[in-house]
mmCIF file of C-alpha atoms in Angstrom:
data_model
loop_
_atom_site.group_PDB
_atom_site.id
_atom_site.type_symbol
_atom_site.label_atom_id
_atom_site.label_comp_id
_atom_site.label_asym_id
_atom_site.label_seq_id
_atom_site.Cartn_x
_atom_site.Cartn_y
_atom_site.Cartn_z
ATOM 1 C CA MET L 1251 -30.328 27.890 -31.202
ATOM 2 C CA ASN L 1252 -27.748 27.242 -28.547
ATOM 3 C CA LYS L 1253 -24.273 27.821 -29.947
ATOM 4 C CA GLY L 1254 -21.069 26.429 -28.524
ATOM 5 C CA GLY L 1255 -17.816 28.307 -28.468
ATOM 6 C CA GLU L 1256 -15.770 26.299 -30.957
ATOM 7 C CA ASP L 1257 -14.150 28.255 -33.784
ATOM 8 C CA TRP L 1258 -15.379 26.861 -37.085
ATOM 9 C CA ILE L 1259 -15.437 28.184 -40.630
ATOM 10 C CA ARG L 1260 -17.766 26.328 -42.940
ATOM 11 C CA PRO L 1261 -15.953 24.974 -45.998
ATOM 12 C CA ARG L 1262 -17.147 26.033 -49.407
ATOM 13 C CA GLU L 1263 -20.031 23.887 -50.652
ATOM 14 C CA ASN L 1264 -19.310 20.896 -52.890
ATOM 15 C CA THR L 1265 -15.602 20.897 -52.157
ATOM 16 C CA VAL L 1266 -13.638 17.860 -51.074
ATOM 17 C CA GLU L 1267 -13.063 19.518 -47.702
ATOM 18 C CA ALA L 1268 -16.796 20.071 -47.148
ATOM 19 C CA LEU L 1269 -17.763 16.566 -48.239
ATOM 20 C CA VAL L 1270 -15.158 14.805 -46.107
ATOM 21 C CA TYR L 1271 -16.241 16.856 -43.088
ATOM 22 C CA GLY L 1272 -19.933 16.229 -43.750
ATOM 23 C CA MET L 1273 -19.402 12.496 -44.136
ATOM 24 C CA LYS L 1274 -17.605 12.429 -40.787
ATOM 25 C CA GLU L 1275 -20.136 14.486 -38.840
ATOM 26 C CA CYS L 1276 -23.477 13.024 -39.930
ATOM 27 C CA ASP L 1277 -25.011 10.033 -41.732
ATOM 28 C CA GLY L 1278 -23.814 10.931 -45.216
ATOM 29 C CA VAL L 1279 -23.608 13.681 -47.808
ATOM 30 C CA GLU L 1280 -25.270 14.961 -50.955
ATOM 31 C CA LEU L 1281 -23.082 16.315 -53.752
ATOM 32 C CA ASP L 1282 -23.573 17.843 -57.204
ATOM 33 C CA LEU L 1283 -21.769 16.750 -60.351
ATOM 34 C CA ARG L 1284 -21.322 18.413 -63.729
ATOM 35 C CA LEU L 1285 -19.533 17.219 -66.854
ATOM 36 C CA SER L 1286 -16.634 19.371 -68.032
ATOM 37 C CA GLU L 1287 -15.697 19.992 -71.664
ATOM 38 C CA ASP L 1288 -13.069 17.237 -71.444
ATOM 39 C CA ASP L 1289 -15.523 14.717 -69.934
ATOM 40 C CA ARG L 1290 -14.476 14.993 -66.299
ATOM 41 C CA LEU L 1291 -17.056 14.801 -63.532
ATOM 42 C CA VAL L 1292 -16.545 17.844 -61.331
ATOM 43 C CA LEU L 1293 -18.053 18.963 -58.033
ATOM 44 C CA HIS L 1294 -20.182 22.010 -58.816
ATOM 45 C CA HIS L 1295 -23.803 23.003 -58.289
ATOM 46 C CA ASP L 1296 -24.508 26.259 -60.115
ATOM 47 C CA SER L 1297 -25.050 26.410 -63.871
ATOM 48 C CA LYS L 1298 -22.220 28.960 -64.069
ATOM 49 C CA THR L 1299 -18.972 29.419 -62.208
ATOM 50 C CA GLU L 1300 -18.561 32.519 -60.062
ATOM 51 C CA PHE L 1301 -16.791 34.069 -63.061
ATOM 52 C CA GLY L 1302 -19.811 33.602 -65.321
ATOM 53 C CA ASP L 1303 -18.637 30.601 -67.354
ATOM 54 C CA TYR L 1304 -20.578 27.412 -68.005
ATOM 55 C CA PRO L 1305 -18.645 24.503 -66.426
ATOM 56 C CA GLU L 1306 -19.589 22.267 -69.350
ATOM 57 C CA CYS L 1307 -17.757 24.631 -71.722
ATOM 58 C CA LEU L 1308 -14.435 24.509 -69.861
ATOM 59 C CA THR L 1309 -11.875 21.760 -69.397
ATOM 60 C CA LEU L 1310 -10.849 20.749 -65.903
ATOM 61 C CA ASP L 1311 -7.658 22.795 -66.224
ATOM 62 C CA GLU L 1312 -9.666 25.845 -67.304
ATOM 63 C CA LEU L 1313 -12.158 25.645 -64.444
ATOM 64 C CA PRO L 1314 -11.558 27.716 -61.281
ATOM 65 C CA ASP L 1315 -9.418 26.109 -58.599
ATOM 66 C CA TYR L 1316 -12.400 25.617 -56.289
ATOM 67 C CA VAL L 1317 -13.977 23.216 -58.816
ATOM 68 C CA GLU L 1318 -12.550 19.775 -58.066
ATOM 69 C CA PRO L 1319 -12.849 16.449 -59.916
ATOM 70 C CA ILE L 1320 -14.682 13.606 -58.238
ATOM 71 C CA GLU L 1321 -11.486 11.546 -58.264
ATOM 72 C CA ASP L 1322 -10.038 13.890 -55.631
ATOM 73 C CA LEU L 1323 -12.942 13.050 -53.320
ATOM 74 C CA LEU L 1324 -12.784 9.312 -53.977
ATOM 75 C CA ALA L 1325 -9.081 9.356 -53.102
ATOM 76 C CA LYS L 1326 -9.895 10.417 -49.527
ATOM 77 C CA LYS L 1327 -9.648 7.330 -47.317
ATOM 78 C CA ASP L 1328 -11.712 8.841 -44.489
ATOM 79 C CA PHE L 1329 -14.588 9.514 -46.882
ATOM 80 C CA ILE L 1330 -14.465 6.037 -48.398
ATOM 81 C CA LYS L 1331 -14.220 4.301 -45.022
ATOM 82 C CA ARG L 1332 -17.362 6.007 -43.737
ATOM 83 C CA TRP L 1333 -19.163 5.013 -46.927
ATOM 84 C CA THR L 1334 -18.001 1.422 -47.320
ATOM 85 C CA ASP L 1335 -17.429 0.299 -43.720
ATOM 86 C CA GLU L 1336 -19.606 2.386 -41.403
ATOM 87 C CA GLY L 1337 -23.028 2.647 -43.051
ATOM 88 C CA ALA L 1338 -22.848 6.250 -44.287
ATOM 89 C CA PHE L 1339 -24.813 7.281 -47.387
ATOM 90 C CA THR L 1340 -23.925 9.250 -50.529
ATOM 91 C CA CYS L 1341 -26.420 11.084 -52.767
ATOM 92 C CA PHE L 1342 -25.070 12.015 -56.202
ATOM 93 C CA GLU L 1343 -27.044 14.694 -58.035
ATOM 94 C CA LEU L 1344 -26.311 14.915 -61.756
ATOM 95 C CA LYS L 1345 -26.760 18.435 -63.123
ATOM 96 C CA SER L 1346 -27.844 19.239 -66.680
ATOM 97 C CA PRO L 1347 -26.062 22.095 -68.474
ATOM 98 C CA HIS L 1348 -27.763 25.439 -68.980
ATOM 99 C CA PRO L 1349 -29.463 25.403 -72.422
ATOM 100 C CA SER L 1350 -27.591 28.573 -73.416
ATOM 101 C CA SER L 1351 -24.307 26.696 -73.018
ATOM 102 C CA GLY L 1352 -25.077 24.880 -76.252
ATOM 103 C CA LYS L 1353 -24.340 21.561 -74.558
ATOM 104 C CA ALA L 1354 -26.688 18.567 -74.358
ATOM 105 C CA GLY L 1355 -28.798 19.813 -77.251
ATOM 106 C CA GLY L 1356 -29.284 23.366 -76.048
ATOM 107 C CA TRP L 1357 -32.899 24.425 -75.650
ATOM 108 C CA PHE L 1358 -34.772 21.815 -77.640
ATOM 109 C CA ASN L 1359 -33.043 18.467 -78.227
ATOM 110 C CA GLY L 1360 -34.268 16.019 -75.577
ATOM 111 C CA ASN L 1361 -32.355 13.122 -77.119
ATOM 112 C CA GLU L 1362 -29.087 14.955 -76.572
ATOM 113 C CA ARG L 1363 -29.976 15.563 -72.917
ATOM 114 C CA GLU L 1364 -30.479 11.840 -72.498
ATOM 115 C CA LYS L 1365 -27.098 11.158 -74.125
ATOM 116 C CA HIS L 1366 -25.510 13.701 -71.787
ATOM 117 C CA MET L 1367 -27.008 11.901 -68.787
ATOM 118 C CA MET L 1368 -25.833 8.554 -70.139
ATOM 119 C CA LYS L 1369 -22.283 9.825 -70.474
ATOM 120 C CA MET L 1370 -22.311 11.151 -66.907
ATOM 121 C CA ILE L 1371 -23.641 7.839 -65.609
ATOM 122 C CA GLU L 1372 -21.029 5.859 -67.533
ATOM 123 C CA ILE L 1373 -18.177 7.993 -66.199
ATOM 124 C CA LEU L 1374 -19.530 7.864 -62.640
ATOM 125 C CA ASN L 1375 -20.012 4.121 -62.917
ATOM 126 C CA GLU L 1376 -16.384 3.714 -63.981
ATOM 127 C CA ALA L 1377 -15.136 5.939 -61.148
ATOM 128 C CA LEU L 1378 -17.092 3.968 -58.540
ATOM 129 C CA GLU L 1379 -16.378 0.498 -59.925
ATOM 130 C CA PRO L 1380 -13.326 -0.179 -57.683
ATOM 131 C CA ILE L 1381 -15.220 0.851 -54.526
ATOM 132 C CA ASP L 1382 -17.027 -1.918 -52.658
ATOM 133 C CA PHE L 1383 -19.935 0.029 -51.189
ATOM 134 C CA PRO L 1384 -23.210 -1.581 -50.011
ATOM 135 C CA ASN L 1385 -26.164 -1.601 -52.388
ATOM 136 C CA SER L 1386 -28.312 0.449 -49.999
ATOM 137 C CA SER L 1387 -25.750 3.187 -49.361
ATOM 138 C CA SER L 1388 -26.044 5.450 -52.410
ATOM 139 C CA VAL L 1389 -28.423 6.899 -54.962
ATOM 140 C CA ILE L 1390 -28.010 8.944 -58.139
ATOM 141 C CA TYR L 1391 -30.727 11.458 -58.930
ATOM 142 C CA SER L 1392 -31.423 14.484 -61.085
ATOM 143 C CA PHE L 1393 -34.054 17.067 -61.961
ATOM 144 C CA GLU L 1394 -33.446 16.051 -65.575
ATOM 145 C CA PRO L 1395 -36.516 13.983 -66.590
ATOM 146 C CA LYS L 1396 -34.291 11.852 -68.842
ATOM 147 C CA ILE L 1397 -32.356 10.436 -65.876
ATOM 148 C CA ILE L 1398 -34.446 7.259 -65.628
ATOM 149 C CA SER L 1399 -34.465 6.438 -69.346
ATOM 150 C CA ALA L 1400 -30.729 7.166 -69.501
ATOM 151 C CA SER L 1401 -30.008 4.883 -66.539
ATOM 152 C CA LYS L 1402 -31.850 2.001 -68.202
ATOM 153 C CA LYS L 1403 -29.589 2.259 -71.244
ATOM 154 C CA VAL L 1404 -26.401 2.072 -69.186
ATOM 155 C CA ASN L 1405 -25.235 -1.134 -67.542
ATOM 156 C CA SER L 1406 -24.851 -0.028 -63.930
ATOM 157 C CA LYS L 1407 -25.293 -1.479 -60.447
ATOM 158 C CA LEU L 1408 -26.175 1.982 -59.159
ATOM 159 C CA LYS L 1409 -29.649 3.036 -57.998
ATOM 160 C CA PHE L 1410 -31.417 5.945 -59.698
ATOM 161 C CA SER L 1411 -34.216 8.307 -58.805
ATOM 162 C CA ARG L 1412 -35.822 11.403 -60.259
ATOM 163 C CA LEU L 1413 -36.181 14.686 -58.414
ATOM 164 C CA ARG L 1414 -39.806 15.804 -58.513
ATOM 165 C CA PRO L 1415 -41.380 18.096 -59.468
ATOM 166 C CA HIS L 1416 -39.112 19.133 -62.333
ATOM 167 C CA ILE L 1417 -37.426 22.454 -61.531
ATOM 168 C CA ARG L 1418 -35.377 23.924 -64.336
ATOM 169 C CA SER L 1419 -31.677 24.212 -63.554
ATOM 170 C CA TRP L 1420 -31.245 27.908 -64.320
ATOM 171 C CA GLY L 1421 -32.689 31.270 -63.356
ATOM 172 C CA SER L 1422 -33.223 32.841 -59.942
ATOM 173 C CA TRP L 1423 -34.633 30.892 -57.015
ATOM 174 C CA HIS L 1424 -37.920 32.816 -57.266
ATOM 175 C CA SER L 1425 -38.334 32.337 -61.030
ATOM 176 C CA GLN L 1426 -37.649 28.621 -60.661
ATOM 177 C CA ARG L 1427 -40.367 28.270 -58.023
ATOM 178 C CA ILE L 1428 -42.897 30.324 -59.987
ATOM 179 C CA ILE L 1429 -42.456 28.142 -63.064
ATOM 180 C CA ALA L 1430 -42.586 24.975 -60.946
ATOM 181 C CA ALA L 1431 -45.715 26.113 -59.048
ATOM 182 C CA PRO L 1432 -48.219 24.225 -61.268
ATOM 183 C CA SER L 1433 -46.319 20.986 -60.658
ATOM 184 C CA PHE L 1434 -46.437 21.588 -56.913
ATOM 185 C CA LEU L 1435 -50.181 22.179 -57.068
ATOM 186 C CA LEU L 1436 -50.923 19.128 -59.201
ATOM 187 C CA ASN L 1437 -48.832 16.693 -57.181
ATOM 188 C CA SER L 1438 -49.236 15.992 -53.496
ATOM 189 C CA LEU L 1439 -46.463 14.077 -51.765
ATOM 190 C CA PRO L 1440 -48.483 10.811 -51.856
ATOM 191 C CA ARG L 1441 -48.843 11.244 -55.627
ATOM 192 C CA LEU L 1442 -45.113 11.764 -55.980
ATOM 193 C CA MET L 1443 -44.427 8.622 -53.951
ATOM 194 C CA GLU L 1444 -46.723 6.638 -56.207
ATOM 195 C CA LYS L 1445 -44.925 7.895 -59.324
ATOM 196 C CA GLN L 1446 -41.568 6.949 -57.821
ATOM 197 C CA ARG L 1447 -42.808 3.489 -56.923
ATOM 198 C CA ILE L 1448 -44.065 2.945 -60.468
ATOM 199 C CA GLU L 1449 -40.604 3.878 -61.789
ATOM 200 C CA LYS L 1450 -39.082 1.512 -59.192
ATOM 201 C CA SER L 1451 -37.053 4.351 -57.718
ATOM 202 C CA PRO L 1452 -35.553 3.435 -54.331
ATOM 203 C CA MET L 1453 -36.529 6.747 -52.708
ATOM 204 C CA LEU L 1454 -38.232 10.116 -53.170
ATOM 205 C CA PRO L 1455 -36.249 13.349 -52.829
ATOM 206 C CA CYS L 1456 -38.611 16.259 -52.160
ATOM 207 C CA SER L 1457 -38.991 19.772 -50.810
ATOM 208 C CA LEU L 1458 -39.965 20.544 -47.221
ATOM 209 C CA GLN L 1459 -42.794 22.616 -48.728
ATOM 210 C CA TYR L 1460 -44.762 19.429 -49.334
ATOM 211 C CA LEU L 1461 -44.908 18.865 -45.583
ATOM 212 C CA THR L 1462 -44.993 22.314 -43.996
ATOM 213 C CA GLY L 1463 -45.593 24.909 -46.714
ATOM 214 C CA ILE L 1464 -48.774 26.123 -48.364
ATOM 215 C CA GLU L 1465 -48.281 23.369 -50.952
ATOM 216 C CA SER L 1466 -49.061 20.787 -48.289
ATOM 217 C CA ASN L 1467 -52.572 22.213 -48.017
ATOM 218 C CA ILE L 1468 -53.490 23.198 -51.575
ATOM 219 C CA SER L 1469 -51.885 20.509 -53.747
ATOM 220 C CA LEU L 1470 -54.273 18.028 -55.331
ATOM 221 C CA GLY L 1471 -54.490 14.706 -53.525
ATOM 222 C CA ARG L 1472 -54.364 13.739 -49.875
ATOM 223 C CA SER L 1473 -52.448 16.227 -47.743
ATOM 224 C CA VAL L 1474 -49.786 15.027 -45.332
ATOM 225 C CA GLY L 1475 -47.547 16.707 -42.786
ATOM 226 C CA LEU L 1476 -45.277 16.324 -39.787
ATOM 227 C CA GLN L 1477 -47.831 16.588 -37.002
ATOM 228 C CA GLY L 1478 -51.140 15.139 -35.865
ATOM 229 C CA LYS L 1479 -53.491 13.469 -38.326
ATOM 230 C CA LYS L 1480 -51.402 14.547 -41.308
ATOM 231 C CA LEU L 1481 -48.390 12.723 -39.889
ATOM 232 C CA GLU L 1482 -50.474 9.621 -39.180
ATOM 233 C CA ARG L 1483 -51.698 9.694 -42.775
ATOM 234 C CA LEU L 1484 -48.154 10.122 -44.098
ATOM 235 C CA THR L 1485 -46.844 7.186 -42.063
ATOM 236 C CA LYS L 1486 -49.655 4.890 -43.217
ATOM 237 C CA LEU L 1487 -49.317 5.888 -46.869
ATOM 238 C CA ARG L 1488 -45.529 5.777 -46.898
ATOM 239 C CA LYS L 1489 -45.180 2.296 -45.342
ATOM 240 C CA GLY L 1490 -41.483 2.968 -44.905
ATOM 241 C CA TYR L 1491 -40.864 4.236 -48.434
ATOM 242 C CA PRO L 1492 -37.756 6.458 -48.103
ATOM 243 C CA VAL L 1493 -38.388 10.195 -48.407
ATOM 244 C CA TYR L 1494 -35.403 12.586 -48.387
ATOM 245 C CA VAL L 1495 -36.417 16.132 -47.473
ATOM 246 C CA TRP L 1496 -34.579 19.411 -48.068
ATOM 247 C CA PRO L 1497 -34.059 21.702 -46.289
ATOM 248 C CA ALA L 1498 -34.014 20.153 -42.820
ATOM 249 C CA LYS L 1499 -34.108 23.453 -40.955
ATOM 250 C CA SER L 1500 -33.507 23.864 -37.248
ATOM 251 C CA ASP L 1501 -37.227 24.090 -36.526
ATOM 252 C CA SER L 1502 -38.123 21.016 -38.607
ATOM 253 C CA GLU L 1503 -35.092 18.705 -38.372
ATOM 254 C CA ARG L 1504 -36.273 16.821 -35.304
ATOM 255 C CA MET L 1505 -39.830 16.490 -36.644
ATOM 256 C CA LEU L 1506 -38.531 15.025 -39.902
ATOM 257 C CA LEU L 1507 -36.399 12.445 -38.119
ATOM 258 C CA ASP L 1508 -39.163 11.609 -35.634
ATOM 259 C CA ALA L 1509 -41.438 11.009 -38.632
ATOM 260 C CA GLY L 1510 -38.958 8.475 -40.001
ATOM 261 C CA LEU L 1511 -37.845 10.738 -42.862
ATOM 262 C CA THR L 1512 -34.332 11.665 -43.948
ATOM 263 C CA GLY L 1513 -33.346 15.320 -43.715
ATOM 264 C CA LEU L 1514 -30.773 17.203 -45.787
ATOM 265 C CA THR L 1515 -29.244 19.929 -43.648
ATOM 266 C CA ASP L 1516 -27.399 23.131 -44.525
ATOM 267 C CA ASP L 1517 -25.971 23.477 -41.017
ATOM 268 C CA LEU L 1518 -23.311 21.116 -39.734
ATOM 269 C CA SER L 1519 -21.580 23.585 -37.474
ATOM 270 C CA PRO L 1520 -20.233 21.845 -34.360
ATOM 271 C CA ASN L 1521 -21.574 24.831 -32.440
ATOM 272 C CA THR L 1522 -25.206 24.081 -33.297
ATOM 273 C CA VAL L 1523 -26.029 21.876 -30.337
ATOM 274 C CA THR L 1524 -29.626 22.946 -29.689
ATOM 275 C CA LEU L 1525 -32.362 23.041 -32.317
ATOM 276 C CA LYS L 1526 -35.037 25.739 -32.434
ATOM 277 C CA SER L 1527 -37.425 23.068 -31.202
ATOM 278 C CA GLY L 1528 -35.401 23.063 -27.967
ATOM 279 C CA HIS L 1529 -34.047 19.546 -28.492
ATOM 280 C CA ALA L 1530 -30.395 18.678 -28.181
ATOM 281 C CA ARG L 1531 -29.112 17.923 -31.665
ATOM 282 C CA TRP L 1532 -27.932 14.434 -32.635
ATOM 283 C CA THR L 1533 -26.430 14.363 -36.127
ATOM 284 C CA LYS L 1534 -26.005 10.599 -36.584
ATOM 285 C CA PRO L 1535 -29.453 9.060 -36.043
ATOM 286 C CA ALA L 1536 -28.559 6.177 -38.386
ATOM 287 C CA THR L 1537 -24.813 5.572 -38.109
ATOM 288 C CA GLN L 1538 -24.703 6.140 -34.340
ATOM 289 C CA PRO L 1539 -28.309 5.483 -33.336
ATOM 290 C CA LEU L 1540 -29.711 6.215 -29.899
ATOM 291 C CA ASP L 1541 -31.958 3.705 -28.181
ATOM 292 C CA GLU L 1542 -35.086 4.930 -26.408
ATOM 293 C CA GLU L 1543 -33.351 5.349 -23.059
ATOM 294 C CA GLN L 1544 -30.439 7.287 -24.563
ATOM 295 C CA ARG L 1545 -32.812 9.477 -26.569
ATOM 296 C CA ARG L 1546 -34.887 10.222 -23.479
ATOM 297 C CA GLU L 1547 -31.768 11.022 -21.467
ATOM 298 C CA LEU L 1548 -30.542 13.463 -24.115
ATOM 299 C CA ASP L 1549 -33.974 15.088 -24.436
ATOM 300 C CA GLN L 1550 -34.099 15.674 -20.686
ATOM 301 C CA THR L 1551 -30.696 17.356 -20.600
ATOM 302 C CA PRO L 1552 -30.942 21.087 -19.725
ATOM 303 C CA ILE L 1553 -30.120 23.366 -22.652
ATOM 304 C CA GLU L 1554 -27.050 24.820 -20.959
ATOM 305 C CA GLN L 1555 -25.628 21.282 -20.720
ATOM 306 C CA HIS L 1556 -26.377 20.210 -24.302
ATOM 307 C CA GLN L 1557 -22.872 20.704 -25.624
ATOM 308 C CA SER L 1558 -21.112 18.738 -22.895
ATOM 309 C CA ARG L 1559 -23.716 15.960 -22.896
ATOM 310 C CA ILE L 1560 -23.559 15.551 -26.675
ATOM 311 C CA ARG L 1561 -19.785 15.373 -26.489
ATOM 312 C CA GLU L 1562 -20.007 12.628 -23.843
ATOM 313 C CA MET L 1563 -22.569 10.618 -25.780
ATOM 314 C CA LYS L 1564 -20.604 10.834 -29.016
ATOM 315 C CA ARG L 1565 -17.777 9.204 -27.108
ATOM 316 C CA ASP L 1566 -19.874 6.588 -25.283
ATOM 317 C CA VAL L 1567 -22.628 5.539 -27.728
ATOM 318 C CA SER L 1568 -21.634 2.667 -30.001
ATOM 319 C CA PRO L 1569 -21.731 3.433 -33.731
ATOM 320 C CA TRP L 1570 -23.712 1.185 -36.055
ATOM 321 C CA HIS L 1571 -20.656 -0.698 -37.322
ATOM 322 C CA GLU L 1572 -19.656 -1.682 -33.767
ATOM 323 C CA LEU L 1573 -23.066 -2.984 -32.683
ATOM 324 C CA SER L 1574 -23.708 -6.697 -32.337
ATOM 325 C CA ASP L 1575 -26.018 -8.433 -34.806
ATOM 326 C CA SER L 1576 -28.736 -8.681 -32.164
ATOM 327 C CA GLU L 1577 -28.457 -4.965 -31.350
ATOM 328 C CA ARG L 1578 -28.773 -4.030 -35.017
ATOM 329 C CA ILE L 1579 -31.789 -6.294 -35.456
ATOM 330 C CA ASN L 1580 -33.389 -4.762 -32.372
ATOM 331 C CA PHE L 1581 -33.039 -1.253 -33.810
ATOM 332 C CA ILE L 1582 -34.532 -2.358 -37.131
ATOM 333 C CA SER L 1583 -37.409 -4.149 -35.409
ATOM 334 C CA ASN L 1584 -38.267 -1.056 -33.363
ATOM 335 C CA TRP L 1585 -38.049 1.254 -36.387
ATOM 336 C CA LYS L 1586 -40.214 -1.073 -38.464
ATOM 337 C CA LYS L 1587 -42.891 -1.059 -35.773
ATOM 338 C CA LYS L 1588 -42.695 2.685 -35.108
ATOM 339 C CA TRP L 1589 -42.897 3.791 -38.750
ATOM 340 C CA LEU L 1590 -44.988 0.913 -40.152
ATOM 341 C CA TRP L 1591 -42.357 -0.326 -42.573
ATOM 342 C CA GLU L 1592 -43.979 -2.581 -45.136
ATOM 343 C CA ARG L 1593 -41.087 -4.964 -45.741
ATOM 344 C CA GLU L 1594 -40.845 -8.177 -43.766
ATOM 345 C CA MET L 1595 -38.089 -8.555 -41.172
ATOM 346 C CA ASP L 1596 -36.410 -11.335 -43.161
ATOM 347 C CA SER L 1597 -35.946 -8.969 -46.094
ATOM 348 C CA LEU L 1598 -34.678 -6.160 -43.874
ATOM 349 C CA ILE L 1599 -32.239 -8.432 -42.048
ATOM 350 C CA LYS L 1600 -30.703 -9.536 -45.350
ATOM 351 C CA GLU L 1601 -29.887 -5.895 -46.084
ATOM 352 C CA ILE L 1602 -28.219 -5.023 -42.796
ATOM 353 C CA SER L 1603 -24.646 -5.627 -41.736
ATOM 354 C CA SER L 1604 -21.932 -3.743 -39.900
ATOM 355 C CA CYS L 1605 -21.551 -1.531 -42.977
ATOM 356 C CA SER L 1606 -25.116 -1.184 -44.263
ATOM 357 C CA LEU L 1607 -28.602 -0.177 -43.168
ATOM 358 C CA PRO L 1608 -31.977 -0.665 -44.889
ATOM 359 C CA TRP L 1609 -33.186 1.889 -47.407
ATOM 360 C CA GLU L 1610 -35.995 2.830 -45.009
ATOM 361 C CA THR L 1611 -33.612 4.126 -42.319
ATOM 362 C CA PRO L 1612 -34.013 7.856 -41.538
ATOM 363 C CA ARG L 1613 -30.769 9.789 -41.741
ATOM 364 C CA LEU L 1614 -29.332 13.271 -41.443
ATOM 365 C CA ILE L 1615 -27.453 14.143 -44.643
ATOM 366 C CA GLY L 1616 -25.041 17.031 -45.197
ATOM 367 C CA HIS L 1617 -26.391 19.022 -48.164
ATOM 368 C CA ARG L 1618 -23.449 19.743 -50.503
ATOM 369 C CA GLY L 1619 -21.218 18.499 -47.708
ATOM 370 C CA THR L 1620 -21.673 20.980 -44.887
ATOM 371 C CA GLY L 1621 -24.481 23.066 -46.364
ATOM 372 C CA LYS L 1622 -25.276 25.547 -49.080
ATOM 373 C CA SER L 1623 -22.688 28.296 -48.797
ATOM 374 C CA HIS L 1624 -22.306 29.990 -52.164
ATOM 375 C CA ARG L 1625 -24.696 31.165 -54.856
ATOM 376 C CA ASN L 1626 -23.996 33.373 -57.835
ATOM 377 C CA GLY L 1627 -27.625 33.954 -58.750
ATOM 378 C CA SER L 1628 -28.065 30.806 -60.802
ATOM 379 C CA SER L 1629 -29.100 27.381 -59.669
#
């Protein structure tokens, strides 16, 4: 990858600093939430803190300083403006406590896990109530299978989805994948999409493995991918159904976006200006979209000029919220045709405005803000 010379230190994952930066630099962010002992939603991914404690067993005051409450993020005007006024997207992932924490029923009580999810949804719903964000600009999801049943029992305007296949929220990365392997084998990506549609989920979050890994070839059902016939099959089967893919690596990011999929990236360094594919990197395909001529011009830019050309285009290309109605409709019409979106134009047009884009729109999302940056051995 071509690297620029700007000094940049990536903020710690899932911090207010990382999420504000990520929201500014791409089309939105994904963040993880846990419920503290005193019922505060806090920004934290791992099942334990770096000091070995379960976040669910500590009050906000007892948690390490790097663990921040969601209210601190929602108080940031720059974050909220991108979300409510400029078409950016927010993915909220609700994390279940480790069974050994004794919270949410421990190892066996599924009803308590559902109640735990309900409480998280209720608190999140209350925190977001004053914010006037578009209906198509956020989703709440979880690996917890009870997320959908819990959401139906809570009166909320929010949209919910389930992360599939179910990967337990503790243990090493390798042990998690070994245990989840049968689910990968039994469910191709088309099968997962069908399950999500049946549950009326607005989108499917999934692993890149379904499109490029061995799972894309050996899972039961029709195989799909990011190139050739597999891509054609994916586009026809998907019909615009939103698929959010992690990780969007440097060698796959452009292919994901060209396929009409949303990518979650772990690299938002301003110095990453050239992808491994050789393409100049554009981090706002939705909220500052390029038309065909602009895209072609950027693609034809020599690698040594990528940084300066990207800087110029960021300054000159109109963001989504500054486009005219006709320009926005033209983008949507072209995307619908290119990726075979199933919905009629009338329905899509009703969903777009200066501050919102259709669910089908492919985006680049900052995973945990600016990318995964810290692990303590647990998930």
